Structures are given as structure tokens and as C-alpha cells.
Amino acid sequence: MIKTEKVLHLKSSRGRKVRVVREHYLREHVPCYSSLCQAQCANAEGKVLSGEVTHYVMPDAGVARDFMEILEFREIQGIVFTQTACQAVQHSRGRRQYNRLRSLLKDPRHHCILFANEFQEYSYCPREKGEPQDKWQTRCVYHAAVWYHDHLAGLKPVVMITEDQTAVAEYSSLNCGVYVLCTQEYLQTFWPELQAALELYCSIAQSLQEKGSEGTEREYTEHLPAEVLEAGIKSGRYIQGTLNVNKHRAQHEAFVRFEGSSNKSSELNSDVLVCGGKNRNRAVHGDMVAVELLPKGEWRGRTTALTEGQGEEKGDETQSQPMATGRVVGILQRNWRDYVVTFPPKEETQSQSRNSQRILATPWDQRIPKIRISTQQADKLQDHRVIVRLDSWDSTSLYPNGHSVRVLGRAGELETEVQTILIENCIHVPPFSEAQLGEMPVSSPESPWSVDPAEVITRRDLRQTHLVFSVDPRGCEDVDDTLSIRSLPPGPRGERLELGVHIADVTHFVKEGSLTDLEARARATTYYLADRRYDMLPAVLSADLCSLLGGVDRYAMSVMWDLDAQTLAVNKVWYGRTLIQSSYQLYYELAQALLNGEEAEVPELGTIMLNTAEWRGGRGPRTRQLRAQRDKGGALELEGVEVRAQLDEDRNITALVPRQPLEVHETVAECMIYANHWVARKIQESFPQQALLRHHPPPRQEFFNQLQDSARARGFTIDTRSNKALADSLDRAVDPRDPLVNRLLRVMATMAMSNALYFSTGACPVDQYYHYGLALDRYTHFTSPIRRYADMIVHRLLTAAIAMEKGAGPAKALASNKELEEMAQQINNKNRAAQHAQKVSTELFQCLYFRDKDPETDERCVADAVIYTIRANGMLVFIPQYGLKGAVYLKNREGQVVSERQDGGCDWQTGSLQRYLDHITTTTAAGTSTFNLFQHITVRISVQLSRCHSDTIRLEVVSNRPHQAPETQVQTSQPQGARGRSQLVQEVVRQAEEASQQAEEKRGRASKLSTEEREFRQSKCPNLYSLLEEVRELALLDLAAS
Ligand SMILES: [Zn+2]
């Protein structure tokens, strides 16, 4: 080993230049991490570059610093990052960018490695006196490239890429087999099909070029240096928190929410208000900032008047008392993500771009400021939605600078809008790569998958001994749960029963740390949008090998209880891997018929019928008892909704029919809850510090105010002190004349609840493990590993627990408490994003459906609505026919109020408005109109169009009487809600397809964009599950059913 000195010139956070001398050790052996290595490098630890590429590419420091986004393309393989380049990123781009590079290097889905060139004796070159840093860095990388090429005995050409033209001239012909190219030429030569990378390159280069031409006039106060901020936060002078912009007043109002308890000024117990752009000082929604409080005389109040679209927020304030108000003095961490923006129309760009190439584009998210983008494609991009990234926001610039990354398509088109929703929710669902699919077992009609005899002997074989079945809707493809039940020989304490829950053994096929596993972990869940879904796992698993279909052998993870037949007390529980063959997929109705002892006229069921006496006689009442046991503890039934799905021969859902709860569905749900609970117990007992559980914190009492007020209006008292009390009082709150009231109250109770969340057992005290909604002391998710990553983690924990019991150590070290807690947070975040994306996509379809209809003449725009909340200047209503919720305003900007005419119709007149607990009245010269809670009214639906943001639905009162449907619309046996909703989605999809077909015909060929978009779509059919979820609320309010 050779010791030498290395001189670094660093910039301190105050901006001073600092010279640092470091001891530097050189070694002869530094791993190359190439599979072509001829010199026995110690490559075993870490990723190794494949030899199956045409060349290796080595970016110099400048390229790594400025163009890392291009190197992030997974298609670009064989990247060797030098230590020199990595350090340049670390020093000039900060921690966040450096962490991004490090995770790239760790991620096996990216073919790149780190070569520690500066520790390698023969590739290191000391900096010469007077040599500029960038020249030296480029020289270092070139030397590294030469060494690397020689080290691999010239087996692979090495391409160094640089933005330095003199380096290209100087080095390109020095060594045979080592090429030096500028980035653009490299992309054009080696990746001509990767057009997106080249476009991104041009966009970044343009933005870098324009950076030099910044103005000098200061628009904002400079941010304070990091150490000043740090000291100020410690001393309590500044407050640290996350900036939250008010969506409805994005330019004027933002709040800083505290992080932790570092805040020492005890008088502060609320958020800090930040008014206006100057005080916000370039902080962007989501950034971690430091704020300084203004003198109390300058404190302001929160704006309180309700604006359109604000009606959905919880609680409304009536007063605007001055609150802590401050200004941003520094940014502790930028939390910028990818943003979707809309480019302005031509007229605007022409006036904007008179003296620059910069265009001001408007983000889809109203909380994000306009972004300046340097582009030469302003014409091409007008009225398009484009993904952009922010680069910088200097104090001399009114707006932040950014560059475009990818064009999504024309604003307003279905595919563009759906992709926008995904990007805005940070949902990345590219098609599964070939490498990922390569890990999957083969199963095709020619070579069907079959069980492995070696695997069979390690599993408990239930194929001959147990009658296993699933209870799924007709046509269901991904069956991940099945049940079994049988009597056991009587024990010393009497009759015994065995209940089994068998779940698809997904983790048998998806090994921890494999490419598929990493992808599933990153997605965390299957995403369900209004018209499609994006699976968490490749279809060969979710729709085939891990779908527990009837009549085929499948691997399963099972929980089996040995129960006392009378008391249902658990004698013994068995957990383990099994081999099953499901006998039948029972449809809900069929299963119910069997449960009721009715004859089912399905010949295939003949064989089962002989065996069902056992479970038919036993299971129904018994799971009812399981339920009763939980009820004693106070289990809440919130949204118990049953849906019958009708499918045609192509397995398309033609209708969803909400109906009275079927006992059999509850039975199945109860068995699954039971399994989740017992698995939670098992893994928590085995790994008290590192098991993944799911808890449901008790709700905050103030969220129940609305529920209690509404119930009181109908003479009911809702007791929310415990979930038992809540469940009991909800059960009592039944209006015999109107079953809707009870259902509505349950919806409100659900809305008041907090979300259930995953956590690691070591990160939370035991008394907080409780699941409020299910009234269980421990709970987890075990039963849906096909579509939830949490369940895969739990399956692995259960496998490890079983192994430990047998005395064997786990095959792989378990995640630590800290790692597991991080994973739990990641999954919680993704679930939130999934829910939000689903909600927004539903709203998108509603807007697309109504957009082209004339609200004045089209009778589909007039519908019946139910008032479910009274607000200060209007009310919130639900429209069962379209599953639509929204605000109806009774007072407009001109101060007019809605007034009822003699015939029941409504119009705007001068008058006043009075709000009461359970109703709201308007008074005009013509008289008084009253709108009661739970009343049916008639509304007109129209769409408020927006060019840059999402369109919104507007509702207006037509009459305060129920809507009379025209005679032609004959009431069918199908409830309107279900039919309206699925028809709505289908119609929008059909229109979008026709429109894109026409557009393609016009262009004469399929556009590049739409092929790209098509790849995004993994499945086109509406998925039953998503519709089930969606239909919940609508079924609750379905009138036709009652
Ligand atoms: Zn080597």
C-alpha cells in the first residue's frame, strides 16, 4: 500500500474556499466488479457488470454531475461510475443527489457499478500544480477508463463520455479500445432507439446553457447559511417544519407544520402562517424550511370564507383570529419531485419568449409555482402536459427553473390525464422488464407449470385429505384465499372441528431481493384506477400460479385451527406450507344457497354437495360465533356492503348489484380476519422487535362532531367513547321509515376514522398495537400477498417463525426494526397515494363523462341528490346515480341566494341565508326555502373546465324536491347506482378510444406517443376489486334497492 497526499479544494457552506489535505492510500487490488475480470478481483461483494453488453460506459465528473437523470435510464447498461465522478456529485450537488446516485449503484435493476479509481495504484493520477479541478477530474476518469480496459485484457471497449470538447479532441485517439465521446454523440450512436434519453439530454443542456444568462436584480432575500439555520433552530429563534401550501390560495397562503418538539417558544401550538410569495422566499410545497416569526403586530389570520371546491374539508372555521405568522429564512431540505405541467398556448409563449427561450409552464398541482423551462420546442409543446423537474431557484429569479423530462400528451385526452394522475401521485408502474420476467416460472399452454416433486415432500399435502374451496365472484381471476373445514376425531374434551385458511404462496416464487421482489416492494400494492389496474406482480403469478383456481395443484401458506366444536375454543393452531387443490370456486349466491340448505341446480357441484353437509351444517353458525366473540369486544361494522357482479361470457363485468348482506361473505371475511389475527400473534411472539403489524388508532373525538350532530337531528345519540359504544349506538340508530339514515351514519363514522397503518413491533409500544375498527389486540395482513407487499413480508416472517420453531435459523437475516419500520412507512405512503389516485381518477371519469353534455338540455345532467352535510353557505350532497359527491352552494359571489318557486323549482334572488344544525334556510322576498339533512333534491351537473389543472364537477340546485326521472327511463331491477357508474366508465373509455383512432387516422400512422402509452396499460378491463371498493359508498345510498 502506498501513502500519498491528496489536496482538495472545497467550498464551505458559508461560501468560503477551503483547502483540505488528506492522506490518501493507494492499493494494487481494487475490485473492478466486472464479470469479465481476468485478475481474480474480490468482486463477490456487490453487483457485478454483465459481460453481455456491447461496451462499458464511463461518465466523467461533469456528466455524472449534470446528466445523472440520463444515466438513470434502466436501458443504459454497463455503466462504470468512478470514485472521481461520485465525489464530484457529492461535492457540487449535495446530499440528496449523492444519495440518489448511491441508491442507483445499490439497485440491482440498474446495470451500473462503482470503481474506486482513486484508490487504485495504477489508475490514480495526482493533481498537477495549477491544473484546474475539472481538467484534473476528466484526466482521472480517462486514466480510469484506460486502466479498466487494460484490466479486462481489452475484452470490452470502454467509452468515456464528457461534455468537455477539448478532452474529446485530446484523448479520443490516444488508446485503442478506449473511446471518448460527448454525451449527445454517445446517445445518438449507441442508443438511437432511446429517443427519450436524447430528448432529456437536450432539455437539460438547454437549461444549463441558459443558466449563465440569469438576471442580476434580486427578487428574494438570500437564504441563511446552513450553520446559522442550525444554530437558530437549536436556540429557538427559528422554527423548523414542512411547508404546506393552501391549494385554494396557493399564491397567498401557506403554513409551516412543526417537525418534532424542537420548538421552544411555548406559546406556539399551531402552524405558522406564511403570507405571500416574498415571505415564502422560494420555498416550494413540501420543502423542509426554517421560519422566523414576525413581530406580533404583523400577525394575520387564516382566510376563512369558503371558496368553491373547498367544501370537502373537515370542519369549517368561522373566525379568523391572528395566528403565529412568519417568513422563510432558509431551506433545510428540498423535497422536489417530478411535476406535470401544461405548456401555454401559442399567443402566450410568443409574448413570453421575446427575449429568451424560456417558457412559463403551469403545474397541474395548484400548490406548485409556475416553472420556467428552457426549450426550443415551445410550439410543439403547447397545450401538452409534460413531466418536468426543478433545477434551481435563485434569489434573482421570480420563478424556479426547470427542464422537461417527458411529454405525456395533449391535455384533456384520457391517456394523458391518467398518466398525469400517476405521476402526480409518484406512482411508477413501467411494464415488467425482461430480466424480471426471466425470474418467473414458465407456464404456457405448451408447457404448463407443474409441482416440483422435491418441493412436494417439504410441504403438507392436503390434496386428498381436505376439501378446499374459494368463495369468489363469477369470473374472478386472482383468487388468493381459500378455505377448508372438516370434523376431526373427538378429543378428550369432546367434538372437534378443523378450520383452514389457505393463501397463495407468493413468496415461494418471489425470492427476497430478486428483481421482481424489488419491483413489488417499490410498488407496494396493486393500483386500481377507475378503468384499469396496475398489478404489483407479473401476470404469470397474479393470474395463474398464485391464483388458487379450482382443479389445479397450487402451493399455499396455511393456517389451520383445531377447534372445539361446541365452544369454538382453539385447541391448537398449525401454520405451514401446503399443497392444495381447490375443489371449486363457489359463487357467493351459490354458497349462500348451500348455507341455507337450498338445492343448487349446478351439476358440477354434485360431488361437493356430498361433502358439504359437514361444513354447511358446521361452518355457518360457527363463524357467526367467531363474530359474536369479537362483537363482545366491540367490533365495528362500518361499511358492510355486498355486491353481486354480473359478467358476460368474455368476463366483462356488465353490472354490479349491491344487495342485502350475504351471510356467507361475512363468514369468509371473518375467517380471513381470524387468520390475519392469528398470524399477527405468531409473528409478534416470535419476533417481538421486528414483526410487521397493522394497527388502527382510535379516532380523534372532534372528528365525530358531525356524525353526532347529524344523528341528533334524527333523535339518535351516538356514543363515541369506545368502539364498543360506537358500534352499539350505530346499531340502535335505525329509522324504520328510512334505512338510508343508518347507512349514512355509518359512512360518516367511517369518514371520521383515522387510517389503519402498518408498523414494526419494535417501533411502537405494545398498548398501541390495538386495531380499533376490528377490536383486536394484534392484527396484520396475511391474506392477499398477490396485491399487497405487506402480506409478502408477513409470509416471510411467518416462514422464519416456523423455521425457528423447528430449530433452524432463518435462511436470510430478518430486516431490523429500523429497516422494517422504514418499509412500513413506505407502504403506508404508497397506499395513501393509491387511494388518492383512485379517487382522482374516478373524478376524472365523471368530468370526462359530463364534459360534452349540455347541462341545459341533456337530461342525463339532471339527477337526484341526497343532502348529507350542512355547511355555512351550502351543503354536501351525494348523487347515487353516478356515485358522485360534491358541494352545492346556496349563496353566490353576488350575495344572492337560492330561492324556491311555487312549482318547486329554484332560482337566484337577493336574500339571506341561515344555517342550523340539521337544515339550512334561505329567505327572500318570495319567502323561505328549507333544505334538510337527508332530504332528496334535484341538481344539475356541469363541468368547470380548466386548462392546466383537473376539471371539476359543479352542482346547482334545480329543485328542492326529489328528481322525477322521465317516463322513458323505466326502472329496472338493477339499482341505478351500480349501472350508472360502470356505464359511465365504459362510455368514457369508448369515446377516448374512438377519438384516438380518429386522430391516428388523421396522422396517417400510429403516433409514437400512443404506443408508449399503450405499454403503460397493463390491463384494460375494469377490475372487480376496484369496482367493489368504489361501489361501497354508492351502494350505501342506493335507493332502488330499498
Ligand atoms: Zn478485476
Tab-separated table of C-alpha atoms in Angstrom, residues 696-868:
chain	number	residue	atom	x	y	z
A	696	HIS	CA	-55.863	1.275	13.785
A	697	PRO	CA	-55.529	4.188	16.193
A	698	PRO	CA	-58.678	5.355	17.976
A	699	PRO	CA	-60.210	8.332	16.160
A	700	ARG	CA	-59.985	11.860	17.453
A	701	GLN	CA	-63.202	12.766	19.210
A	702	GLU	CA	-63.650	16.079	17.411
A	703	PHE	CA	-63.963	14.280	14.085
A	704	PHE	CA	-67.142	12.711	15.389
A	705	ASN	CA	-68.876	16.044	15.907
A	706	GLN	CA	-70.515	15.987	12.533
A	707	LEU	CA	-71.695	12.419	12.958
A	708	GLN	CA	-73.128	13.221	16.367
A	709	ASP	CA	-74.840	16.381	15.141
A	710	SER	CA	-76.404	14.594	12.210
A	711	ALA	CA	-77.585	11.718	14.357
A	712	ARG	CA	-79.039	14.113	16.904
A	713	ALA	CA	-81.060	15.722	14.133
A	714	ARG	CA	-82.904	12.425	13.800
A	715	GLY	CA	-83.159	11.868	17.540
A	716	PHE	CA	-80.288	9.405	17.946
A	717	THR	CA	-77.370	9.591	20.336
A	718	ILE	CA	-74.028	8.330	19.097
A	719	ASP	CA	-71.660	7.332	21.870
A	720	THR	CA	-68.070	7.508	20.636
A	721	ARG	CA	-66.201	6.899	23.867
A	722	SER	CA	-65.163	3.421	22.794
A	723	ASN	CA	-65.571	1.366	19.665
A	724	LYS	CA	-67.939	-0.918	21.544
A	725	ALA	CA	-70.108	2.055	22.497
A	726	LEU	CA	-69.908	3.395	18.943
A	727	ALA	CA	-70.861	0.043	17.423
A	728	ASP	CA	-73.801	-0.343	19.808
A	729	SER	CA	-75.098	3.151	19.273
A	730	LEU	CA	-74.788	2.825	15.492
A	731	ASP	CA	-76.799	-0.379	15.711
A	732	ARG	CA	-79.521	1.467	17.584
A	733	ALA	CA	-79.587	4.459	15.217
A	734	VAL	CA	-82.129	2.931	12.861
A	735	ASP	CA	-85.009	4.913	11.419
A	736	PRO	CA	-87.651	2.327	10.491
A	737	ARG	CA	-89.074	4.628	7.784
A	738	ASP	CA	-85.721	5.264	6.133
A	739	PRO	CA	-82.969	2.629	6.190
A	740	LEU	CA	-80.772	5.173	4.456
A	741	VAL	CA	-80.245	7.107	7.662
A	742	ASN	CA	-78.400	4.286	9.378
A	743	ARG	CA	-76.251	3.632	6.322
A	744	LEU	CA	-75.375	7.296	6.033
A	745	LEU	CA	-74.399	7.487	9.671
A	746	ARG	CA	-72.095	4.527	9.172
A	747	VAL	CA	-70.466	6.269	6.225
A	748	MET	CA	-69.888	9.330	8.387
A	749	ALA	CA	-68.410	7.175	11.134
A	750	THR	CA	-66.038	5.671	8.573
A	751	MET	CA	-65.045	9.093	7.316
A	752	ALA	CA	-64.251	10.232	10.840
A	753	MET	CA	-61.928	7.291	11.404
A	754	SER	CA	-58.201	7.568	11.033
A	755	ASN	CA	-56.488	5.191	8.618
A	756	ALA	CA	-55.171	1.849	9.724
A	757	LEU	CA	-51.387	1.735	9.350
A	758	TYR	CA	-48.546	-0.755	9.179
A	759	PHE	CA	-45.743	-0.569	11.728
A	760	SER	CA	-42.833	-2.575	13.077
A	761	THR	CA	-43.424	-4.033	16.550
A	762	GLY	CA	-40.165	-2.555	17.846
A	763	ALA	CA	-41.174	0.956	16.830
A	764	CYS	CA	-44.358	1.189	18.842
A	765	PRO	CA	-45.331	0.443	22.482
A	766	VAL	CA	-47.462	-2.676	22.916
A	767	ASP	CA	-50.521	-0.749	24.079
A	768	GLN	CA	-50.633	0.929	20.667
A	769	TYR	CA	-50.867	-2.338	18.705
A	770	TYR	CA	-54.647	-2.235	19.072
A	771	HIS	CA	-56.867	-2.317	15.989
A	772	TYR	CA	-59.806	-0.085	16.868
A	773	GLY	CA	-62.092	-0.984	13.962
A	774	LEU	CA	-61.722	-4.744	14.366
A	775	ALA	CA	-61.401	-4.679	18.155
A	776	LEU	CA	-58.328	-6.914	18.115
A	777	ASP	CA	-55.189	-6.553	20.192
A	778	ARG	CA	-52.990	-7.583	17.271
A	779	TYR	CA	-53.619	-7.583	13.562
A	780	THR	CA	-51.689	-7.865	10.338
A	781	HIS	CA	-52.190	-8.574	6.636
A	782	PHE	CA	-51.546	-12.122	5.525
A	783	THR	CA	-54.386	-12.991	3.166
A	784	SER	CA	-53.654	-11.032	-0.046
A	785	PRO	CA	-49.990	-11.422	-0.989
A	786	ILE	CA	-50.799	-11.106	-4.709
A	787	ARG	CA	-51.738	-7.480	-4.406
A	788	ARG	CA	-50.116	-6.235	-1.197
A	789	TYR	CA	-46.407	-6.248	-0.422
A	790	ALA	CA	-47.089	-6.116	3.332
A	791	ASP	CA	-48.552	-9.609	3.086
A	792	MET	CA	-45.385	-10.829	1.373
A	793	ILE	CA	-43.292	-9.502	4.262
A	794	VAL	CA	-45.641	-11.221	6.684
A	795	HIS	CA	-45.395	-14.514	4.777
A	796	ARG	CA	-41.600	-14.336	5.080
A	797	LEU	CA	-41.820	-13.550	8.774
A	798	LEU	CA	-44.164	-16.481	9.292
A	799	THR	CA	-41.810	-18.759	7.364
A	800	ALA	CA	-38.926	-17.598	9.560
A	801	ALA	CA	-41.004	-18.144	12.691
A	802	ILE	CA	-41.834	-21.704	11.635
A	803	ALA	CA	-38.164	-22.379	10.831
A	804	MET	CA	-37.119	-21.009	14.204
A	805	GLU	CA	-39.601	-23.288	15.939
A	806	LYS	CA	-38.050	-26.270	14.203
A	807	GLY	CA	-34.657	-25.142	15.438
A	808	ALA	CA	-33.413	-23.956	12.078
A	809	GLY	CA	-32.171	-20.410	11.689
A	810	PRO	CA	-33.830	-18.197	9.124
A	811	ALA	CA	-32.432	-18.623	5.622
A	812	LYS	CA	-31.811	-14.901	5.413
A	813	ALA	CA	-31.289	-12.360	8.155
A	814	LEU	CA	-34.562	-10.641	9.021
A	815	ALA	CA	-34.987	-6.945	8.471
A	816	SER	CA	-34.111	-4.984	11.587
A	817	ASN	CA	-36.739	-3.000	13.425
A	818	LYS	CA	-35.469	0.178	11.799
A	819	GLU	CA	-35.488	-1.273	8.285
A	820	LEU	CA	-38.918	-2.789	8.788
A	821	GLU	CA	-40.322	0.477	10.138
A	822	GLU	CA	-38.970	2.300	7.079
A	823	MET	CA	-40.589	-0.282	4.847
A	824	ALA	CA	-43.864	0.073	6.752
A	825	GLN	CA	-43.807	3.838	6.207
A	826	GLN	CA	-43.060	3.349	2.535
A	827	ILE	CA	-46.020	1.002	2.166
A	828	ASN	CA	-48.287	3.382	4.112
A	829	ASN	CA	-47.270	6.210	1.780
A	830	LYS	CA	-47.884	4.134	-1.322
A	831	ASN	CA	-51.285	3.060	-0.022
A	832	ARG	CA	-52.211	6.675	0.533
A	833	ALA	CA	-51.057	7.505	-2.995
A	834	ALA	CA	-53.035	4.561	-4.381
A	835	GLN	CA	-56.206	5.695	-2.640
A	836	HIS	CA	-55.746	9.255	-3.777
A	837	ALA	CA	-55.046	8.261	-7.380
A	838	GLN	CA	-58.147	6.102	-7.394
A	839	LYS	CA	-60.275	8.935	-6.088
A	840	VAL	CA	-58.885	11.433	-8.582
A	841	SER	CA	-59.274	9.019	-11.487
A	842	THR	CA	-62.909	8.494	-10.547
A	843	GLU	CA	-63.400	12.254	-10.615
A	844	LEU	CA	-61.620	12.389	-13.955
A	845	PHE	CA	-64.090	9.929	-15.443
A	846	GLN	CA	-67.007	11.853	-14.033
A	847	CYS	CA	-65.712	15.041	-15.646
A	848	LEU	CA	-64.979	13.368	-18.969
A	849	TYR	CA	-68.459	11.906	-18.957
A	850	PHE	CA	-70.229	15.203	-18.390
A	851	ARG	CA	-67.833	17.427	-20.303
A	852	ASP	CA	-69.504	17.100	-23.681
A	853	LYS	CA	-73.069	17.135	-22.443
A	854	ASP	CA	-75.079	20.311	-22.413
A	855	PRO	CA	-76.319	20.710	-18.835
A	856	GLU	CA	-79.230	22.851	-20.001
A	857	THR	CA	-80.689	20.323	-22.411
A	858	ASP	CA	-79.263	16.902	-21.653
A	859	GLU	CA	-81.445	15.086	-19.156
A	860	ARG	CA	-78.517	12.961	-18.008
A	861	CYS	CA	-77.138	16.113	-16.379
A	862	VAL	CA	-80.070	16.340	-14.006
A	863	ALA	CA	-80.125	13.920	-11.123
A	864	ASP	CA	-81.428	13.115	-7.691
A	865	ALA	CA	-79.119	14.035	-4.785
A	866	VAL	CA	-79.179	13.430	-1.034
A	867	ILE	CA	-78.002	16.072	1.436
A	868	TYR	CA	-75.541	14.547	3.886
